[in-house]
Short mmCIF file of C-alpha atoms in Angstrom, two decimals:
data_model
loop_
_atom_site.label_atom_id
_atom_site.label_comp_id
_atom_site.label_asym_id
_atom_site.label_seq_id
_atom_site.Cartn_x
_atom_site.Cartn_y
_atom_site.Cartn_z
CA UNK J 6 -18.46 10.11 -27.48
CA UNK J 7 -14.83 10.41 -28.39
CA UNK J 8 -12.50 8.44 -26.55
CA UNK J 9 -10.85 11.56 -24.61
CA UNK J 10 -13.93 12.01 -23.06
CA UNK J 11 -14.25 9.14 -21.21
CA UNK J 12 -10.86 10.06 -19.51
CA UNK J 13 -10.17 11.15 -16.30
CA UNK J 14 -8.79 14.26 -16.08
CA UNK J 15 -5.93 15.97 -12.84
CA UNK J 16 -6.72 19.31 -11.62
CA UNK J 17 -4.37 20.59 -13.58
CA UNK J 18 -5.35 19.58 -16.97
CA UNK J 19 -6.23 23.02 -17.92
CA UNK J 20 -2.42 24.27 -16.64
CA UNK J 21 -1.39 21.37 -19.18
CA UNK J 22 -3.21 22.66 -22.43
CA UNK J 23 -2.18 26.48 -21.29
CA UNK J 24 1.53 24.98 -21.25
CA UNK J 25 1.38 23.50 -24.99
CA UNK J 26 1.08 19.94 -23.60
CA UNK J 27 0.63 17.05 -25.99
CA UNK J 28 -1.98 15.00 -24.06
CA UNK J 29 -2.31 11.05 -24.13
CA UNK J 30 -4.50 8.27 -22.35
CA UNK J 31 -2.55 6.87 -19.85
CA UNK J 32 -4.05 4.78 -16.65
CA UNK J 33 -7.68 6.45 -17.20
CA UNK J 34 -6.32 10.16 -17.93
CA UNK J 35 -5.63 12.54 -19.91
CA UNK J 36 -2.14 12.75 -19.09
CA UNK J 37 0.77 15.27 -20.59
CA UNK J 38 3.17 13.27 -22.17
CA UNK J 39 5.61 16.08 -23.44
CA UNK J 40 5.50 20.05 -23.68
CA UNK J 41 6.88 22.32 -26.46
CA UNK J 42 10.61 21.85 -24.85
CA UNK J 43 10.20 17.92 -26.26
CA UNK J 44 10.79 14.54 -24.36
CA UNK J 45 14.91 15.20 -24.85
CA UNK J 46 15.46 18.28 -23.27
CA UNK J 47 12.78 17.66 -20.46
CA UNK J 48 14.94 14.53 -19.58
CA UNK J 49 17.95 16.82 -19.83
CA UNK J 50 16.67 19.83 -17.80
CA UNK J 51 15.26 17.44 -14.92
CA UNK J 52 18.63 15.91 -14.69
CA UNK J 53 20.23 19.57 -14.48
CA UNK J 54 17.70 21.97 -12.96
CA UNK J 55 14.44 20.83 -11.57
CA UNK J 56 11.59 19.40 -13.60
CA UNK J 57 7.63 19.48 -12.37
CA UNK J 58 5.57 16.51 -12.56
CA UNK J 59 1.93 16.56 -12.24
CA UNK J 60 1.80 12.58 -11.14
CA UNK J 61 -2.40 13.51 -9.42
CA UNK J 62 -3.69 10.11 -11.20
CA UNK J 63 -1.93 8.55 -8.81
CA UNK J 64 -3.77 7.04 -5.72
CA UNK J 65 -3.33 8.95 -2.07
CA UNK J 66 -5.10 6.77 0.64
CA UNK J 67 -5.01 7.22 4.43
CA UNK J 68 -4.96 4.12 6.73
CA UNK J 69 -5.91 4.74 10.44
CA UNK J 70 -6.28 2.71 13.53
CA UNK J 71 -9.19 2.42 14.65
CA UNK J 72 -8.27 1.48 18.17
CA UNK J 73 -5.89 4.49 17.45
CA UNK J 74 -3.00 2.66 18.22
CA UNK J 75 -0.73 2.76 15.24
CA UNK J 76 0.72 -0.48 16.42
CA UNK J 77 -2.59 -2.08 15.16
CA UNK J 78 -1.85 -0.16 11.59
CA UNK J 79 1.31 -1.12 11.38
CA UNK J 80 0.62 -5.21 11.59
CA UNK J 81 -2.74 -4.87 9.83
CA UNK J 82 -0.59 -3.41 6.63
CA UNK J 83 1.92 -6.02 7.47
CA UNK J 84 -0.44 -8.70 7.12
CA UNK J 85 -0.54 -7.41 3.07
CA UNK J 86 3.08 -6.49 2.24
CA UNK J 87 6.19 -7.98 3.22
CA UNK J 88 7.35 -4.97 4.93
CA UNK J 89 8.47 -3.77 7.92
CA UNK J 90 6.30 -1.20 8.58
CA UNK J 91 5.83 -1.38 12.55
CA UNK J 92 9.79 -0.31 12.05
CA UNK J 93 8.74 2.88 9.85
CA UNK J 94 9.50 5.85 12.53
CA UNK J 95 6.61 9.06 12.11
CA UNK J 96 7.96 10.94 9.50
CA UNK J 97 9.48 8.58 7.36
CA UNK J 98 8.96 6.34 4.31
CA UNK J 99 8.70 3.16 2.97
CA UNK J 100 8.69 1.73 -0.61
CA UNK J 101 6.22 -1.59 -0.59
CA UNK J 102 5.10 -3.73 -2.26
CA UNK J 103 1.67 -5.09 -2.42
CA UNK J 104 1.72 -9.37 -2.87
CA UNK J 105 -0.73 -11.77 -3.95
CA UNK J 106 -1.22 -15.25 -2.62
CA UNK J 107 1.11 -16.88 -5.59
CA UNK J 108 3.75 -14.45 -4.74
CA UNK J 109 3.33 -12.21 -7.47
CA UNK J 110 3.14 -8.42 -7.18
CA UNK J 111 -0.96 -6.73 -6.97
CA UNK J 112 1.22 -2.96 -6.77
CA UNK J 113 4.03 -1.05 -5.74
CA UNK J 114 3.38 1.57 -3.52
CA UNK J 115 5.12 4.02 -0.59
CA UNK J 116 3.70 4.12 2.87
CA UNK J 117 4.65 7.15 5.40
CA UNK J 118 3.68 7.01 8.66
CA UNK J 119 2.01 10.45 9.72
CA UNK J 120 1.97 9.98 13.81
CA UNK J 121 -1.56 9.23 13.42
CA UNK J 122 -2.57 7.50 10.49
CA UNK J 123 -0.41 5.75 7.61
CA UNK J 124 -0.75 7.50 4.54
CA UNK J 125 -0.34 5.68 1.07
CA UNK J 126 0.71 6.58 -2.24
CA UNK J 127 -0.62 3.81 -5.07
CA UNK J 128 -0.41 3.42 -8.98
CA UNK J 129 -3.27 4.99 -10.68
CA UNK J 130 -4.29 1.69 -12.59
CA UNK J 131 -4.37 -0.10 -9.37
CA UNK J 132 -5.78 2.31 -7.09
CA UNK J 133 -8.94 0.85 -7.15
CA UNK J 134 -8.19 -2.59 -6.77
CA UNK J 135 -5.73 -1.52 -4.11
CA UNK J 136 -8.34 0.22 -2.34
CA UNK J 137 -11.14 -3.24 -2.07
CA UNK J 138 -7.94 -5.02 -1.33
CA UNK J 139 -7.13 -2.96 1.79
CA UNK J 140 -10.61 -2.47 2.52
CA UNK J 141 -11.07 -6.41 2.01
CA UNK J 142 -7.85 -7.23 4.57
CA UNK J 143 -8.05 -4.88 7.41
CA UNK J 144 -10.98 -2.82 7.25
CA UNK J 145 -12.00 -4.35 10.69
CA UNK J 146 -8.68 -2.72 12.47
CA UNK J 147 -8.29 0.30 10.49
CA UNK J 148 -10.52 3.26 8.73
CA UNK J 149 -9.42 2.98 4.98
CA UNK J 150 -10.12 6.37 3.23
CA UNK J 151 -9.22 7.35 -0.59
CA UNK J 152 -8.19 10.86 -0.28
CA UNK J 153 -10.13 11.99 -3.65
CA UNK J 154 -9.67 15.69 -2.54
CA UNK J 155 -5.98 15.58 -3.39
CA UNK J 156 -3.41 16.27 -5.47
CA UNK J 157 0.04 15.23 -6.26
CA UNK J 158 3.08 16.60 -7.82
CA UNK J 159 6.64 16.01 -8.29
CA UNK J 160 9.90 18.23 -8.25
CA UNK J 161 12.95 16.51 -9.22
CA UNK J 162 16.09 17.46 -10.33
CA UNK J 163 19.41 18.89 -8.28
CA UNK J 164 17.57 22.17 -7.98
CA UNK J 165 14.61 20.88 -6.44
CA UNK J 166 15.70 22.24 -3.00
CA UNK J 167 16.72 25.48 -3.93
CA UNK J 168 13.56 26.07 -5.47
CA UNK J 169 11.21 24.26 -2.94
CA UNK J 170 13.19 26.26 0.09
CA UNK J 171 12.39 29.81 -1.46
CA UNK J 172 8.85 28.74 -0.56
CA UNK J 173 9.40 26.10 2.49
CA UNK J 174 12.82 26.63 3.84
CA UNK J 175 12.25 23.52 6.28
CA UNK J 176 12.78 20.84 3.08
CA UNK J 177 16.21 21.63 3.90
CA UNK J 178 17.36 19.67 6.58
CA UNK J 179 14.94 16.75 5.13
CA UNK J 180 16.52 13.27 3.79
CA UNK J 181 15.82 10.86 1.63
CA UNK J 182 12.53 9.28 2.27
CA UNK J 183 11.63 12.01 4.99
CA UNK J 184 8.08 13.19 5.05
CA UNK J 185 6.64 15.90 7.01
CA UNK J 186 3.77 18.44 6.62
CA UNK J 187 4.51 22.01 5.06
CA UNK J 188 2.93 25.19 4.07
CA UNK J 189 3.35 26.22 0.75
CA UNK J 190 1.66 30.02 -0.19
CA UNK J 191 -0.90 28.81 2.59
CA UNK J 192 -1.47 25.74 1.47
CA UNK J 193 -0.85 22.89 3.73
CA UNK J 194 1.23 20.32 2.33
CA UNK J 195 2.35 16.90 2.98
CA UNK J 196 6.28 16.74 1.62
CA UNK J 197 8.13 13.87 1.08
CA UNK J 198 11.83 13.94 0.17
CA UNK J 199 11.50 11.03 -2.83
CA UNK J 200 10.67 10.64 -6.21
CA UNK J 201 10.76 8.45 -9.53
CA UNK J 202 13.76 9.79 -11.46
CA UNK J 203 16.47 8.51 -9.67
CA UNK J 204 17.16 12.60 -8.68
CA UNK J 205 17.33 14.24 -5.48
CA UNK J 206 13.73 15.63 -5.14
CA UNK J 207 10.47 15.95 -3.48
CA UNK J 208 6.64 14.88 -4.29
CA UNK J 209 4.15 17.29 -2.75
CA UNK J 210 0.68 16.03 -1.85
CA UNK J 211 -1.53 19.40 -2.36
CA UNK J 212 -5.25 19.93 -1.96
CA UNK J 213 -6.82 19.66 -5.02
CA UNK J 214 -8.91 23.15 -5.14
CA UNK J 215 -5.34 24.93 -4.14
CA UNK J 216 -2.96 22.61 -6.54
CA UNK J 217 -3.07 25.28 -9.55
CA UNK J 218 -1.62 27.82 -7.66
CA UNK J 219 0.79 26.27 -6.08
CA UNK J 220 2.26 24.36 -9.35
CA UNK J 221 1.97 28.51 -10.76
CA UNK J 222 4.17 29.81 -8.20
CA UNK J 223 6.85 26.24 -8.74
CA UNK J 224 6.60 27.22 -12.65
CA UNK J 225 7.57 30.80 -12.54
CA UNK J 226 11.47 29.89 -10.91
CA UNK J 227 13.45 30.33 -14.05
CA UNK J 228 14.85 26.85 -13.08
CA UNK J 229 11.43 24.98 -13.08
CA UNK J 230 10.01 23.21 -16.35
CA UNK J 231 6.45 21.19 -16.74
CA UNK J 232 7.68 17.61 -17.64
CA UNK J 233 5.89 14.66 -19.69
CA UNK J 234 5.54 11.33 -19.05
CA UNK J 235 7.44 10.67 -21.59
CA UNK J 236 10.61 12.04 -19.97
CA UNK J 237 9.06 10.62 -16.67
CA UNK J 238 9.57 6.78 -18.25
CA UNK J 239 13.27 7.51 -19.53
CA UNK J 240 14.11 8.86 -16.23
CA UNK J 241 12.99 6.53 -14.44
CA UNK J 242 14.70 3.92 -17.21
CA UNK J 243 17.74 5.12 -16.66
CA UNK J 244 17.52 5.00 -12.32
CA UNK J 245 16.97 1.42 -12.81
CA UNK J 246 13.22 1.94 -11.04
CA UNK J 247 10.27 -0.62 -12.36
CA UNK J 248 6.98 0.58 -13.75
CA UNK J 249 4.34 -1.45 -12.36
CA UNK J 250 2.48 -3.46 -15.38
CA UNK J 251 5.91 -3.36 -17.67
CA UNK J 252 8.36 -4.56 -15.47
CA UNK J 253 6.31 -6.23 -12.68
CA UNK J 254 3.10 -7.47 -12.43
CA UNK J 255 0.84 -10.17 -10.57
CA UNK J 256 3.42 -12.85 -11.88
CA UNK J 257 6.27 -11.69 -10.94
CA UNK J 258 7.96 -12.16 -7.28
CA UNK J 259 9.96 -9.68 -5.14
CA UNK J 260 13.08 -12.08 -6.11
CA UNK J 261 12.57 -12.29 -9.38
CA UNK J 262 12.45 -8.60 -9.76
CA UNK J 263 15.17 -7.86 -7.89
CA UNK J 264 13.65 -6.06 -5.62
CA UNK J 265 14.79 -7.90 -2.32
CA UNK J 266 16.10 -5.02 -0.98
CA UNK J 267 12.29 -4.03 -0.28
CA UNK J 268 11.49 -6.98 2.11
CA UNK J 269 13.68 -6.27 5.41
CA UNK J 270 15.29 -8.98 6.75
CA UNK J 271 12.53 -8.94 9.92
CA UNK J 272 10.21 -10.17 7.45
CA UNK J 273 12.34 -12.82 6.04
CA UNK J 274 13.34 -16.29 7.26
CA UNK J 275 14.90 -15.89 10.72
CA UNK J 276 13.36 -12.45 11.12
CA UNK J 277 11.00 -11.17 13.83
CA UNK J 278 8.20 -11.33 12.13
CA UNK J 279 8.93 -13.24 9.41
CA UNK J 280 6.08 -13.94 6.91
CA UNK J 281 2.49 -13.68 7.50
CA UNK J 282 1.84 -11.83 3.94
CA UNK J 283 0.41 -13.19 0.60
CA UNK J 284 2.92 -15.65 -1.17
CA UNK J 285 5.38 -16.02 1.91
CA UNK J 286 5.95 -19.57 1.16
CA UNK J 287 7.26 -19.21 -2.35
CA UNK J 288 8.56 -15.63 -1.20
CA UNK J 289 10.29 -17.07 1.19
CA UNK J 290 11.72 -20.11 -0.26
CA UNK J 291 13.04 -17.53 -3.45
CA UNK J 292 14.77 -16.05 -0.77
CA UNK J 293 16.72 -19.02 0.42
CA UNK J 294 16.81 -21.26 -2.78
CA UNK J 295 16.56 -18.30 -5.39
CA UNK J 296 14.47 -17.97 -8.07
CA UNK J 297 14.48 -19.35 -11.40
CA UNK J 298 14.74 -15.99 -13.42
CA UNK J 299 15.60 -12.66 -12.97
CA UNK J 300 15.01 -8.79 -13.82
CA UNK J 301 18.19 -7.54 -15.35
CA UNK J 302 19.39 -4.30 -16.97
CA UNK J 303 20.77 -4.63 -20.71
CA UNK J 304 23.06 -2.57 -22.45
CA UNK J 305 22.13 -3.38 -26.20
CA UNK J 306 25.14 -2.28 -28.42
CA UNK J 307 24.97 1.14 -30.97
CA UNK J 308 22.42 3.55 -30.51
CA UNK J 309 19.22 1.81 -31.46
CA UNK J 310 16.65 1.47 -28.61
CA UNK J 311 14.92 -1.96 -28.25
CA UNK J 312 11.65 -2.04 -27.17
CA UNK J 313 8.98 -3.63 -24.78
CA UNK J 314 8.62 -7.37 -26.06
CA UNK J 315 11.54 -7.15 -27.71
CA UNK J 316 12.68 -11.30 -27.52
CA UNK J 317 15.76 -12.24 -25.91
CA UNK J 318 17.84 -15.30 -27.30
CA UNK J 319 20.72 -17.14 -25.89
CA UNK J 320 22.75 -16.77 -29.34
CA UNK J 321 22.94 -14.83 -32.31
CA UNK J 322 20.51 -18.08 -33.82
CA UNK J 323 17.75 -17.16 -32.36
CA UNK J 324 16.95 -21.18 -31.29
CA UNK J 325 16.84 -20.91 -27.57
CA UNK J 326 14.64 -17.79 -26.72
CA UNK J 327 15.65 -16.48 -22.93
CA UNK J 328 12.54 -14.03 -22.29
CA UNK J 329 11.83 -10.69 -23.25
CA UNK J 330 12.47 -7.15 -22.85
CA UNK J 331 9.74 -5.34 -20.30
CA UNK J 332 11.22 -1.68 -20.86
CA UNK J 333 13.32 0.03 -23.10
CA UNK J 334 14.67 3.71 -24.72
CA UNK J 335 17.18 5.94 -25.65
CA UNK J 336 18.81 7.32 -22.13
CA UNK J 337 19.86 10.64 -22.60
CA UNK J 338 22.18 10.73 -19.76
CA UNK J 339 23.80 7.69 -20.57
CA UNK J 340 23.93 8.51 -24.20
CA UNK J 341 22.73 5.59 -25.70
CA UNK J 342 19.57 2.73 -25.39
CA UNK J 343 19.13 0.93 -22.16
CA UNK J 344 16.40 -1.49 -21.09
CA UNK J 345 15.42 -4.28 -18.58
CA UNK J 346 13.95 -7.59 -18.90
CA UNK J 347 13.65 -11.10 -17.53
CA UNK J 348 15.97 -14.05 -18.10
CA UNK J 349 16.69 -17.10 -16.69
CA UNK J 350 19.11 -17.01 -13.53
CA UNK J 351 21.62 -19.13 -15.68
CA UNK J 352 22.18 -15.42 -17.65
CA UNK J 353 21.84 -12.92 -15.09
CA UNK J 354 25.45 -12.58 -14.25
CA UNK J 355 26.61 -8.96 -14.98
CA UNK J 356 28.41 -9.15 -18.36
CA UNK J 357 26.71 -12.16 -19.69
CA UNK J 358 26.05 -11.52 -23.89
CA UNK J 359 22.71 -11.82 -25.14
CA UNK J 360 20.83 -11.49 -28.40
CA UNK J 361 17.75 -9.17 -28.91
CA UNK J 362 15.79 -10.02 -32.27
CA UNK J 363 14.94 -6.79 -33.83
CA UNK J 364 12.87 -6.74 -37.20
CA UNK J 365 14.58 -10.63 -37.86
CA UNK J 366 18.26 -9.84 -36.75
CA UNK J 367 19.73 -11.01 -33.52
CA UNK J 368 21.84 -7.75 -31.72
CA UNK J 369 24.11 -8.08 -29.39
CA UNK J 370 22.75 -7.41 -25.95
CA UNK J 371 25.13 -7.14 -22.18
CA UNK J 372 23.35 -7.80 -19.15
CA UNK J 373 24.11 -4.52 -17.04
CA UNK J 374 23.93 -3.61 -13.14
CA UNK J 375 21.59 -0.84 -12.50
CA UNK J 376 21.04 1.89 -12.30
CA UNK J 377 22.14 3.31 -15.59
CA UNK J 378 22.98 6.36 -14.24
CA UNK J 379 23.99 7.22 -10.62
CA UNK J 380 20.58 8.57 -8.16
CA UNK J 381 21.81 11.87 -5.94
CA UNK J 382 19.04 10.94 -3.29
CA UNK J 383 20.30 13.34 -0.23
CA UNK J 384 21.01 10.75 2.23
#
């Protein structure tokens, strides 16, 4: 048995071979990772026109009260991410983050609360483990339910609404981080106003049996292109966004990664309802003392990507090694390589020279605020 064939496939894996798509492994599945247009121009038409991406490996899960007060939900999820979810209003949503008792990060994930039930959008390497986890933490308050019937695709780009309104003229008046159901060619939808790409744009949570005809219909606007994962990654690169397993992981804290803007302040020290998750004492102490490294973007100098474990040096001597790049490519927007990584505190500052050691030489590297390239969420 070949490899390929222990893959998972999306239900629209056949709509990716039609298309020319070059398929890879990635997370379990046989994922597109670029089309005959190439990883370039996708990049380039998503950040111009709208691009489609079929993003189905991902996890969908439904949380419900079972008391069905969604009070109960809302604390129950609390008790796993430091959130503030009983704060999330029906019909909007939340970026979270899933923590483990050292502080580190299990998964990243969004949570939208539906009136009636929370519903859950997790990475597609973690969605199992996410699923025992919740299962595991509050499956005596709340019916936990993998939505397996389900698809999900994206449409990003500064087209995305003209497009998506010829069929659902309601995403109009929806902002950022809006969610809401919607029919699509008679297909009930769940719409969200968000995305990956740092572009205005929506992901679309379609039954599976009815998902090729809908991403059909999306295809056949003039200003709609299938998109790869590889333009997915430099996209998402260039908005400064993390890709869980590269630039987080179980060893990595909200504070190191930055990412303190996803734990509201009711959550924190002082707050409401402050703890009471995995990690909150050395969350929570990061967030008053700091912690002792830090994600960062880099700028490295020419045009030369540096890569994934790229090593980063304090001088151009390579003796005192800093930490290492998690993610890095050519942005296409920006014109030239960008990256993240993890150094120590003492060299996060905004402007602060670095050394990457590529193939034995030391290049000059400047630690950069993100994002790379401004995000035209509709806010």
């Amino acid at each position: 048995m070949s490899d390929t064939e222990t893959l998972s496939t999306t239900s629209l894996h056949s709509l990716h071979r039609a298309a020319g798509a070059r398929m890879v492994p990635f997370a379990g599945y046989d994922m597109p990772v670029q089309y005959p247009l190439g990883v370039l121009k996708e990049h380039v038409h998503t950040r111009t026109a709208a691009g489609l991406f079929d993003v189905s490996h991902m996890g969908q899960i439904r949380v419900t009260p079972k008391d069905g007060n969604m009070e109960t939900a809302a604390l129950a999820l609390e008790s796993l991410v430091p959130v503030n979810v009983l704060g999330l209003k029906p019909g909007r949503q939340r970026y979270a983050l899933f923590t483990n008792d050292d502080g580190g990060i299990l998964d990243d994930l969004m949570i939208a609360n539906r009136d009636d039930h929370f519903f859950l959008v997790v990475n597609a390497a973690c969605k199992a483990q996410d699923f025992a986890h919740l299962k595991a933490g509050i499956g005596d308050s709340c019916d936990v339910e993998m939505l397996e019937d389900r698809s999900l695709i994206a449409l990003q780009g500064p087209f995305a609404e003209k497009v998506l309104s010829e069929l659902c003229p309601d995403v109009v008046s929806m902002r950022f981080m809006d969610v809401r159901g919607g029919d699509l060619h008679d297909t009930d939808c769940i719409i969200s106003r968000s995305g990956y790409t740092g572009e205005d744009g929506f992901e679309i949570s379609v039954p599976s049996d009815k998902a090729e005809s809908v991403v059909i219909q999306l295809l056949e606007h003039p200003d709609v292109q299938f998109i790869g994962l590889g333009a997915r990654d430099s996209l998402r690169l260039e908005a400064g966004l993390c890709l869980y397993g590269n630039d987080i992981d179980q060893t990595t804290t909200p504070v190191e990664a930055a990412l303190e803007w996803a734990v509201q302040k009711v959550r924190r020290n002082g707050g409401a309802r402050a703890g009471g998750f995995p990690g909150t004492e050395r969350i929570l102490r990061e967030f008053d003392e700091g912690a002792t490294r830090r994600r960062v973007g880099l700028k490295p100098e020419g045009r030369a990507p540096i890569r994934a474990h790229t090593k980063l040096y304090a001088d151009d001597t390579g003796q005192t090694e800093l930490g290492e790049v998690t993610s890095g490519t050519f942005g296409p927007t920006v014109e030239g390589p960008v990256a993240m990584g993890y150094v120590p505190t003492s060299h996060a500052a905004e402007g602060t020279e670095i050394f990457a050691e590529v193939r034995g030489k030391y290049l000059p590297v400047t630690v950069t605020a993100m994002p790379f390239t401004p995000s035209s969420y509709k806010r």
